[in-house]
Each structure stands twice: as C-alpha cells, then as structure tokens.
mmCIF file of C-alpha atoms and ligand atoms in Angstrom:
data_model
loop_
_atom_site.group_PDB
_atom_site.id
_atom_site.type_symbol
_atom_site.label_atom_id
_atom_site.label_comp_id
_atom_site.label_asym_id
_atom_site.label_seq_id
_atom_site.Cartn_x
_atom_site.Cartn_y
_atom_site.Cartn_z
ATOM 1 C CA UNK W 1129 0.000 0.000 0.000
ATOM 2 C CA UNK W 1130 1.497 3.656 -0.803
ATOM 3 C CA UNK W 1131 2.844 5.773 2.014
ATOM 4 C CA UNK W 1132 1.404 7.956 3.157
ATOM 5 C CA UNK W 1133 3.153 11.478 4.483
ATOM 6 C CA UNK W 1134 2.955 12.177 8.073
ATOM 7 C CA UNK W 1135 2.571 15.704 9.114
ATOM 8 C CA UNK W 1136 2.930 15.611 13.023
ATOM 9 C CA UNK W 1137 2.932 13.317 15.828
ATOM 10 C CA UNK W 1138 1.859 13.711 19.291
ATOM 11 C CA UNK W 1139 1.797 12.187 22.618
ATOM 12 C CA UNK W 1140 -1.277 9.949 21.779
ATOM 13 C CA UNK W 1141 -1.888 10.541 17.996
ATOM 14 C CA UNK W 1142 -0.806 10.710 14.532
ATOM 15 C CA UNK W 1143 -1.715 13.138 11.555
ATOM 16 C CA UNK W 1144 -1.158 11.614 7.764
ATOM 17 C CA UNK W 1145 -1.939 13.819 4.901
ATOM 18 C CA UNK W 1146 -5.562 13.133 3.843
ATOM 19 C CA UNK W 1147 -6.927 11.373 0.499
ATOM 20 C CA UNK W 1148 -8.518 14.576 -0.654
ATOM 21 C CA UNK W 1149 -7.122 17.906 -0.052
ATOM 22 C CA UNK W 1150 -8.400 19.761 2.930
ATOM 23 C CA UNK W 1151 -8.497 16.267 5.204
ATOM 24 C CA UNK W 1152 -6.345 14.113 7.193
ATOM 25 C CA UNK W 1153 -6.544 10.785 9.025
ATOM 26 C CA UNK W 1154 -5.875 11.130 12.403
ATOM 27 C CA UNK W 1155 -4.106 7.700 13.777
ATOM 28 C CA UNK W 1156 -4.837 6.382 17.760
ATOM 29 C CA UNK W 1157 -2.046 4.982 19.382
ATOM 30 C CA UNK W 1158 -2.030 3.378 22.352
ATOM 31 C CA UNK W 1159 0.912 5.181 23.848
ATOM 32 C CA UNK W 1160 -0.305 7.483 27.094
ATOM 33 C CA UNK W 1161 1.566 10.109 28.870
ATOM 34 C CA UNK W 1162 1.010 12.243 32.158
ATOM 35 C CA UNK W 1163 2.201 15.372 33.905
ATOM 36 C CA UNK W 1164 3.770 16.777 30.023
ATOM 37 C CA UNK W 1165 5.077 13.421 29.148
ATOM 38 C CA UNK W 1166 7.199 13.019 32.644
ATOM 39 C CA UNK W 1167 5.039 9.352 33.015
ATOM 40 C CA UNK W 1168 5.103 7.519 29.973
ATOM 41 C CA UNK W 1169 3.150 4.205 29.115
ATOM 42 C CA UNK W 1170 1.018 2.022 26.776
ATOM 43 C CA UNK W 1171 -2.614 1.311 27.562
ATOM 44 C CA UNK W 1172 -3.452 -1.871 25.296
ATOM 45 C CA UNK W 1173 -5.902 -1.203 22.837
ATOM 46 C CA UNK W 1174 -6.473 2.302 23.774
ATOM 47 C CA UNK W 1175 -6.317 3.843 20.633
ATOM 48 C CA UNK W 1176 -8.734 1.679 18.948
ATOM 49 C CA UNK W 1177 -11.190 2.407 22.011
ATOM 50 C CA UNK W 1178 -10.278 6.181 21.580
ATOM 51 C CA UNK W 1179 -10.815 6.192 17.945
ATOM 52 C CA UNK W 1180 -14.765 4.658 18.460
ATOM 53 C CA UNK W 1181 -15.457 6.670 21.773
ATOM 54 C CA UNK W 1182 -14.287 9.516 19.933
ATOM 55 C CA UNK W 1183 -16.167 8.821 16.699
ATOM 56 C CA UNK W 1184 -19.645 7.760 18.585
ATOM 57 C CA UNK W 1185 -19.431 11.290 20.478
ATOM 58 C CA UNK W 1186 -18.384 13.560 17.518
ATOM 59 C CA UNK W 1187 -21.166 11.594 16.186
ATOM 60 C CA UNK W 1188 -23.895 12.089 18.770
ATOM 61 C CA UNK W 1189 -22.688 15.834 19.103
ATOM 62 C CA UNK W 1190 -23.057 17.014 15.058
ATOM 63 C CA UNK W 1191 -26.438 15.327 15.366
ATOM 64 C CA UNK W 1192 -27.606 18.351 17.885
ATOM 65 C CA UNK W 1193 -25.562 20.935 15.661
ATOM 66 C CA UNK W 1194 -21.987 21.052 17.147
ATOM 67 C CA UNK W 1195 -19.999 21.444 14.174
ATOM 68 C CA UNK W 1196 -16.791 18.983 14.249
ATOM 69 C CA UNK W 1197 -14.178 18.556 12.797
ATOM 70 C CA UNK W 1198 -15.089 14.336 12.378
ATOM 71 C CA UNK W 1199 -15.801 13.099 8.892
ATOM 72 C CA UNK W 1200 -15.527 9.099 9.475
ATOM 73 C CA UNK W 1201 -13.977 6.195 11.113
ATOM 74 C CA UNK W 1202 -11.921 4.596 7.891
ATOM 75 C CA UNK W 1203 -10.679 1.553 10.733
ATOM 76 C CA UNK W 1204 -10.046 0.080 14.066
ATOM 77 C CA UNK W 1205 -7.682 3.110 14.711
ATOM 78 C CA UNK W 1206 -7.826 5.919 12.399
ATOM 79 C CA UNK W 1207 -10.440 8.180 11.025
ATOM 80 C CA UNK W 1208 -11.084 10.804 8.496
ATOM 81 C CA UNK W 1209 -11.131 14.433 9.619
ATOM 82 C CA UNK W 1210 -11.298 18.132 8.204
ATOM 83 C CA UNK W 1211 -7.799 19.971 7.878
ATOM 84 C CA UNK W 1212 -8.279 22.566 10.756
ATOM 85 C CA UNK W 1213 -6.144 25.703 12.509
ATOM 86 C CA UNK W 1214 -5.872 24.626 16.064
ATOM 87 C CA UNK W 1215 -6.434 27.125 18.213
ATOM 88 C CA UNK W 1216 -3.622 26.826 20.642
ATOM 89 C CA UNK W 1217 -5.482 26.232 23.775
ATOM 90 C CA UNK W 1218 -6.538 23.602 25.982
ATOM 91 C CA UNK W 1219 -10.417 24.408 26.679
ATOM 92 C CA UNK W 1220 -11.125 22.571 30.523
ATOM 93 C CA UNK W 1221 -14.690 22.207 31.538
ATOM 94 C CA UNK W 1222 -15.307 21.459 35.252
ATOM 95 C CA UNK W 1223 -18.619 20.349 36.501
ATOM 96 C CA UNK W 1224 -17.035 18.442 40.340
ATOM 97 C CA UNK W 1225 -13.803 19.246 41.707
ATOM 98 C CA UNK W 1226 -11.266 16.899 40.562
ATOM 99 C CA UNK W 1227 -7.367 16.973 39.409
ATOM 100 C CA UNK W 1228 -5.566 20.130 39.002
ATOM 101 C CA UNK W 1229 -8.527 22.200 40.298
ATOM 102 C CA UNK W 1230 -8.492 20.624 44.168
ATOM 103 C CA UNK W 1231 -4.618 20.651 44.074
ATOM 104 C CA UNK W 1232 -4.478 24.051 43.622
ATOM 105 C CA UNK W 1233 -7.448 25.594 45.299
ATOM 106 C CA UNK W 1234 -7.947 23.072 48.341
ATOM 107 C CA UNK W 1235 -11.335 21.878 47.122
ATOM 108 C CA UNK W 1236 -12.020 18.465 47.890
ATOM 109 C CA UNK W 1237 -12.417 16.156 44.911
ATOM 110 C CA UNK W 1238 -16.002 15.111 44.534
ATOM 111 C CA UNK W 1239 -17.400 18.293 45.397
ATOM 112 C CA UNK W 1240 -19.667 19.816 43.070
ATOM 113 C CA UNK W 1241 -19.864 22.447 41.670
ATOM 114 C CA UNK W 1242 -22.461 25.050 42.058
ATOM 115 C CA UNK W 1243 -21.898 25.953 38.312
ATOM 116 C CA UNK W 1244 -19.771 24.321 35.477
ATOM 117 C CA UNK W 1245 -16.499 26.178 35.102
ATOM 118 C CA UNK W 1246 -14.284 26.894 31.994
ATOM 119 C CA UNK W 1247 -10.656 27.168 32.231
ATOM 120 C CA UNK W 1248 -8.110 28.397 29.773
ATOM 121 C CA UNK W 1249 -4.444 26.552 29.025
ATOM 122 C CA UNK W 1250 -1.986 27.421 26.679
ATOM 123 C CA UNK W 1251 -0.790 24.517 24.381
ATOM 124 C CA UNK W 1252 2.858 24.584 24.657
ATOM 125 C CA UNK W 1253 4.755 21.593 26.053
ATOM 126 C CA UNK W 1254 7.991 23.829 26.971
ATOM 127 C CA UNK W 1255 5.814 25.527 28.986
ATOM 128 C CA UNK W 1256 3.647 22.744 30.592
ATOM 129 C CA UNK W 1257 0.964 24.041 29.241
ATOM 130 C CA UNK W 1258 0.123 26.828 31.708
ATOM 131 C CA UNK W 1259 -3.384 28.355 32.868
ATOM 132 C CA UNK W 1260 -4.090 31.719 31.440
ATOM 133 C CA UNK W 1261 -6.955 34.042 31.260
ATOM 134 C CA UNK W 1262 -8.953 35.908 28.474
ATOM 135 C CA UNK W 1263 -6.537 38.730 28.870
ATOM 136 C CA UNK W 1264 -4.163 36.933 27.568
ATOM 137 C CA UNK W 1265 -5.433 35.278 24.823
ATOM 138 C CA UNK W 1266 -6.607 38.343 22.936
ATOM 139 C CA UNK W 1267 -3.580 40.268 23.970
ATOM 140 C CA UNK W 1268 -1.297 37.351 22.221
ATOM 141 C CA UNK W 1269 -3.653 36.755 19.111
ATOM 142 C CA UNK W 1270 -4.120 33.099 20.202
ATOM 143 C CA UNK W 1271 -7.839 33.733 19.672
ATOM 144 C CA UNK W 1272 -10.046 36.831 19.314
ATOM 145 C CA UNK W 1273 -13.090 37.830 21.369
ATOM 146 C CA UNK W 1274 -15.430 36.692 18.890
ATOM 147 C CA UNK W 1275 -13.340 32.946 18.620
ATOM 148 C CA UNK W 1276 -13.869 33.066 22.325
ATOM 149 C CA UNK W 1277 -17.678 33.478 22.315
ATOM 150 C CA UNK W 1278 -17.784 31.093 20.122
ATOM 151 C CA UNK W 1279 -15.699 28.611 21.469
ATOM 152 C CA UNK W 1280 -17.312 29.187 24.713
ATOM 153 C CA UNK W 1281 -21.034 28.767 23.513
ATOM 154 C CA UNK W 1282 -19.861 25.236 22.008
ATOM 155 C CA UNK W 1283 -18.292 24.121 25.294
ATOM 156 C CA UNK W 1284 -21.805 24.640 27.081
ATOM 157 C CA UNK W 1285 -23.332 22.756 24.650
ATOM 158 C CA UNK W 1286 -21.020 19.966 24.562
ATOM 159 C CA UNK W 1287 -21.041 20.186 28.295
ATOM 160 C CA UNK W 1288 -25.131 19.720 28.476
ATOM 161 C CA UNK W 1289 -25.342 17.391 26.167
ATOM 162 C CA UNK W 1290 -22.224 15.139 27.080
ATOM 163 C CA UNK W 1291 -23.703 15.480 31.161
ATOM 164 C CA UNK W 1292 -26.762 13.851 30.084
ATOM 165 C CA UNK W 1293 -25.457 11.222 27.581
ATOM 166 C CA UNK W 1294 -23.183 10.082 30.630
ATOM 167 C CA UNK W 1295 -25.584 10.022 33.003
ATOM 168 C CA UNK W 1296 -27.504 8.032 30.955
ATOM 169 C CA UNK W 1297 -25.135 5.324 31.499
ATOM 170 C CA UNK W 1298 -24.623 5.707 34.481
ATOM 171 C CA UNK W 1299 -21.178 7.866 34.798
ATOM 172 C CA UNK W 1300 -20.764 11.277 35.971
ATOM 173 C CA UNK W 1301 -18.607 13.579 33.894
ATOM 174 C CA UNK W 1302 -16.393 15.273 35.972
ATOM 175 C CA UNK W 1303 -14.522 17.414 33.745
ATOM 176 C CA UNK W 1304 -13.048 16.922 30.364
ATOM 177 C CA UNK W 1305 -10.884 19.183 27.955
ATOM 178 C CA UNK W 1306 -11.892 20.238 24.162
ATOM 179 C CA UNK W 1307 -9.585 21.323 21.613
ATOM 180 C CA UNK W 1308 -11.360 23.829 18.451
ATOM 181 C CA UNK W 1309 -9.918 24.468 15.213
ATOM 182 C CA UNK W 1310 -10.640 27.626 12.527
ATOM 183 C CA UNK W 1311 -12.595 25.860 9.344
ATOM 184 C CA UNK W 1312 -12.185 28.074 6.307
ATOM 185 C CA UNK W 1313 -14.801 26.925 3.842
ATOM 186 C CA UNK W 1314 -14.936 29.391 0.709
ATOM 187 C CA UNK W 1315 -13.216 32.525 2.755
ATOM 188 C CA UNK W 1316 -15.922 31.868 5.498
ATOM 189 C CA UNK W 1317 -14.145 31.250 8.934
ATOM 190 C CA UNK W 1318 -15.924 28.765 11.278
ATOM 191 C CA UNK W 1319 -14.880 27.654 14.513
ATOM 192 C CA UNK W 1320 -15.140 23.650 14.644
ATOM 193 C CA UNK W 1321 -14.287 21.079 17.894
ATOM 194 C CA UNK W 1322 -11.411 19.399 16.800
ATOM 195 C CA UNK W 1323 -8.707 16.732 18.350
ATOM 196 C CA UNK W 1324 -10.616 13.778 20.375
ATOM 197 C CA UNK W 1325 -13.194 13.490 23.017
ATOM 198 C CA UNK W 1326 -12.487 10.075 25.140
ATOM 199 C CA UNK W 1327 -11.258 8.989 28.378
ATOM 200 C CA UNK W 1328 -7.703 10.628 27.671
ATOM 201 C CA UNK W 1329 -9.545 13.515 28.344
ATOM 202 C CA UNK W 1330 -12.128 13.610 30.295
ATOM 203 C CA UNK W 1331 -12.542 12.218 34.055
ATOM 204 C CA UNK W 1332 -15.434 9.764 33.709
ATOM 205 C CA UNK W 1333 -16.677 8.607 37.316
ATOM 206 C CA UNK W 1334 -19.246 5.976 37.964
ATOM 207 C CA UNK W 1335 -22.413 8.001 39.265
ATOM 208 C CA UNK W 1336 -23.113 5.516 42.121
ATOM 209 C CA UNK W 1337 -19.483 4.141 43.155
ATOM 210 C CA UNK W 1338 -17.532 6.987 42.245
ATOM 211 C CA UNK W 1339 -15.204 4.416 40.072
ATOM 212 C CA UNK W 1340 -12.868 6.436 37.924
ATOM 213 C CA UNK W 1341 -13.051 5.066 34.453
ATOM 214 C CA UNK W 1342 -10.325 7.303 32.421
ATOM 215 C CA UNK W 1343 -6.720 8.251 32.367
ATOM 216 C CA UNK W 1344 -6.547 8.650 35.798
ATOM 217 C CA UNK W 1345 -6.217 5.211 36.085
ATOM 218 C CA UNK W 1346 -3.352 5.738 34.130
ATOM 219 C CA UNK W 1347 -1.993 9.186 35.794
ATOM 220 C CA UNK W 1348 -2.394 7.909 39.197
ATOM 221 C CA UNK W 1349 -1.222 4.106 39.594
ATOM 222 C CA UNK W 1350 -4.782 2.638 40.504
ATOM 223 C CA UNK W 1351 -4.376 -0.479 37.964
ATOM 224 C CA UNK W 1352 -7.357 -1.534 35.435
ATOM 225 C CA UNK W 1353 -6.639 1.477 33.017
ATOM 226 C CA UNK W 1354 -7.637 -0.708 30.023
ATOM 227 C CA UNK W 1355 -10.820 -1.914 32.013
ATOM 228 C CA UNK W 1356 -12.039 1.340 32.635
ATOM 229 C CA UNK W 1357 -11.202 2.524 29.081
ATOM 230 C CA UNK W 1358 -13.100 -0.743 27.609
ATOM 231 C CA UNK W 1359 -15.948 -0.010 30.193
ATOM 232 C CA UNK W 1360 -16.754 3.259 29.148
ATOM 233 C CA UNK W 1361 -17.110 1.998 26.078
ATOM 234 C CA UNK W 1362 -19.011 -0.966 26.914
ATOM 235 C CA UNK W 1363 -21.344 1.448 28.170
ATOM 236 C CA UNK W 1364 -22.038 3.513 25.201
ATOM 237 C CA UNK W 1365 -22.823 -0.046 23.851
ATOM 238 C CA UNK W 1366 -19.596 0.582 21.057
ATOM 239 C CA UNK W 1367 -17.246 -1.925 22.428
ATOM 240 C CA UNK W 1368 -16.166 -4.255 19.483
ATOM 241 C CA UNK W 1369 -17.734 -7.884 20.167
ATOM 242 C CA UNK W 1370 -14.082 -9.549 18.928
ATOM 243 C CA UNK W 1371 -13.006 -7.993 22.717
ATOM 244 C CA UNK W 1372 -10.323 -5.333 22.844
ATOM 245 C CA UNK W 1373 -7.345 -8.406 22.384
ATOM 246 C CA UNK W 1374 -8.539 -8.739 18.977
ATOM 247 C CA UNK W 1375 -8.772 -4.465 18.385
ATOM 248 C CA UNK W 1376 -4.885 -4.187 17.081
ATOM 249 C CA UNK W 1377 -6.214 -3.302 13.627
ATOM 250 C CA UNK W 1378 -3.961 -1.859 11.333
ATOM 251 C CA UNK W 1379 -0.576 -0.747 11.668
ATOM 252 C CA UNK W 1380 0.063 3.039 11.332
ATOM 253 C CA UNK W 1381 2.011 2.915 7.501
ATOM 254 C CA UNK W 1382 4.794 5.231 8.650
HETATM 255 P P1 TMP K 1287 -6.593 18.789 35.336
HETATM 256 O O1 TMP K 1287 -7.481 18.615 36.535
HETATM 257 O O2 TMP K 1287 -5.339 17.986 35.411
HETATM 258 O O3 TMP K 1287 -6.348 20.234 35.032
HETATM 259 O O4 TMP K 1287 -7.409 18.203 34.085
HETATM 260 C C1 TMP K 1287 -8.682 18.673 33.746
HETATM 261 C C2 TMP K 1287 -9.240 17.844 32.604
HETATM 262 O O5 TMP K 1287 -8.485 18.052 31.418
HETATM 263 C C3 TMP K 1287 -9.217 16.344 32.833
HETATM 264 O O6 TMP K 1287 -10.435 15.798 32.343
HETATM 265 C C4 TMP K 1287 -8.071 15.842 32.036
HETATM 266 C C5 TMP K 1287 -7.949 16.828 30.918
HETATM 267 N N1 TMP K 1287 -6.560 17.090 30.529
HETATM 268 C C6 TMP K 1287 -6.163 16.845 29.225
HETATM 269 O O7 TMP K 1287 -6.953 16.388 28.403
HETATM 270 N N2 TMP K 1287 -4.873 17.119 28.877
HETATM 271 C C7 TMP K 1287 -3.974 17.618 29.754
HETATM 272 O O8 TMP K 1287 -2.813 17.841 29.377
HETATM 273 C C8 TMP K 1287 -4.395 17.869 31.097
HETATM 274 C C9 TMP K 1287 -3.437 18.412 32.115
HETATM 275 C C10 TMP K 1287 -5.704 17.600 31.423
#
C-alpha cells in the first residue's frame, strides 16, 4: 500500500496527509503520557477504544448541531477528519472538583460544583501548558473575542449534552478538555471542535461508586486502566464484540 506522508505526531496521535485535499486521518495509538510526558506508558488497545469513543461522540454531538471537525472512522484506529487551525489552547470544563482544580485551590475532589467552570491553558509543552486568562489570549492573538464566544457557547453545549449522555449510562462527567480548530470553507471562517473526546480527556466517574473510568487510572497508579477505558465503552454499547485483544487493527504505515 502507498505511504502515506505524516505531518505531526503527538503524545497519543498521529496526523497523515488526507486522500482529498483539505483532510487528514488522524491515527490512535495506544501510547499514554502524564504530567507533560514526565510518566510515559502504553494502555493496550487504547487507541482503537479512543478512535470509536471519539467517533460515537463527535457523532452524537453534530447530530444536535456542534460542528466537528469528524468526517468518518476509515478503521479500528484511524479516522477521516477536516484539515483545521488549532487554536492553541486547551479548553477545561469542570462540573465536580477533581485533578488540578483541588490541588491548587484546596477543594475536595467530589465536590460539586455550584456551576460548570471553563478554564483556559496554553498549548505549549515547553511551557507545561500553563493556565491563562482571556486577557491573555486576545492580547497574544491566540484567539479573538469573537473565537472566544464562540468557542465558549460550544463548550456549554457539549457540556449539556455530554452530562446527560453520561448520566444516561450511568457515569458522571467530571470534567473533560476540548480542543477547536478555525474551518475556512470558501473565505468563510468557522470555529469547529477538533482533536478527540475520550477517556484521555475527560474524568469519567461511575455516578453511584464513584469508580474512575479514564486516564486517571493511568496518571495515578490505581491499575485496570484498560478496564475502565473498555468499560466506558461498553457502556455507550460501542465496544467491538471480537473484545479489545482482537482491536490491534492496522498498523500506522509510517
Ligand atoms: P486537570 O485537573 O489535570 O487540570 O485536568 C482537567 C481535565 O483536562 C481532565 O479531564 C483531564 C484533561 N486534561 C487533558 O486532556 N490534557 C492535559 O494535558 C491535562 C493536564 C488535562
């Protein structure tokens, strides 16, 4: 089969130049970092669990409007997506305590929240990513008031209707982190969700046992990470019936 020309690689994915111009295919792996790649690891078969999860709630969210960046799963680990402008931030949406939030303000995990909160980071691994407010974001051109509004009015939206597809099997979202990209469709700007949505990033509890079912399985040493992974996905009634031994799929063609 021809090559195909990878344009980046990150911590947990791949990007190959698309078929068509204006695409890529994003690849899964199953590699897994923590605390800007300090822990390093492979969860077994996470990348074809991401790559579904992902797909089923890209899916779910275009259906209610929530324009994505997702065109289609093409196999067990990579899918089809628009060529985007990442915005260079790290969108964190917090509906209980949990993580960085309780470490740095003293708020006990579990507690909720009287309302959801949004959090900005800046993407940049040198930096480790740090917090940073509107201020800055206009005042460095990472995004402009408008993108903001935007990219805010998404986030509740995903927020709602994530909350409530969760619940509805039983797990409480905690918090979780979006990514948006700039889509420019005939010299029309539109702000899309871009990157993943899937245990890597968002804490996924179980609403009566408080189970964590995501990467802080991972991040924190509590064992199971491919259980909870495969259980979330179980869940939204996508896990693969071959099991997740048989989910190896296809080889990234590097
Ligand atoms: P935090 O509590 O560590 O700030 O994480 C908040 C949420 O953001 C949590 O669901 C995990 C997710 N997250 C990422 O997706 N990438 C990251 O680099 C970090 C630090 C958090």
């Amino acid at each position: 089969m021809a090559r195909r020309r990878q344009l980046y690689e990150g911590k947990a994915k791949i990007l190959f130049e698309g078929p068509e111009p204006g695409t890529l295919v994003q690849y899964f792996k199953d590699d897994a970092t923590a605390f800007n790649a300090q822990k390093k690891g492979t969860i077994t078969g996470k990348g074809v669990l991401n790559n579904r999860i992902s797909e089923y709630l890209m899916t779910r969210l275009a259906e209610i409007g929530v324009p994505t960046h997702f065109i289609r799963r093409l196999n067990m680990r990579e899918q089809l997506i628009r060529e985007v402008e990442i915005i260079p931030l790290e969108v964190v949406v917090r509906n209980v305590a949990a993580g960085s939030l309780s470490s740095r303000l003293g708020i006990p995990e579990g507690q909720r929240l009287p309302r959801s909160i949004i959090e900005y980071y800046y993407k940049n691994d040198q930096l480790g990513d740090p917090m940073v407010a509107e201020e800055h974001i206009t005042c460095f051109g990472w995004a402009s008031t408008q993108d903001l509004d935007d990219m805010v009015a998404l986030t509740l939206r995903v927020n709602d209707f994530l909350t409530g597809l969760f619940l509805g099997v039983g797990i409480t979202l905690v918090d979780f982190k979006l990514e948006f990209g700039r889509l420019w469709e005939n010299e029309e700007m539109r702000i899309v969700l871009a990157d993943e949505i899937s245990p890597d990033n968002c804490r996924l509890w179980d609403a009566k046992t408080g189970e964590k079912m995501d990467k802080d399985r991972f991040r924190r040493d509590l064992g199971k990470v491919e259980e909870g992974y495969q259980e979330v996905a179980r869940r939204l009634g996508i896990l693969p019936e071959a099991g997740v031994r048989d989910m190896k799929g296809p080889e990234a063609m590097q």
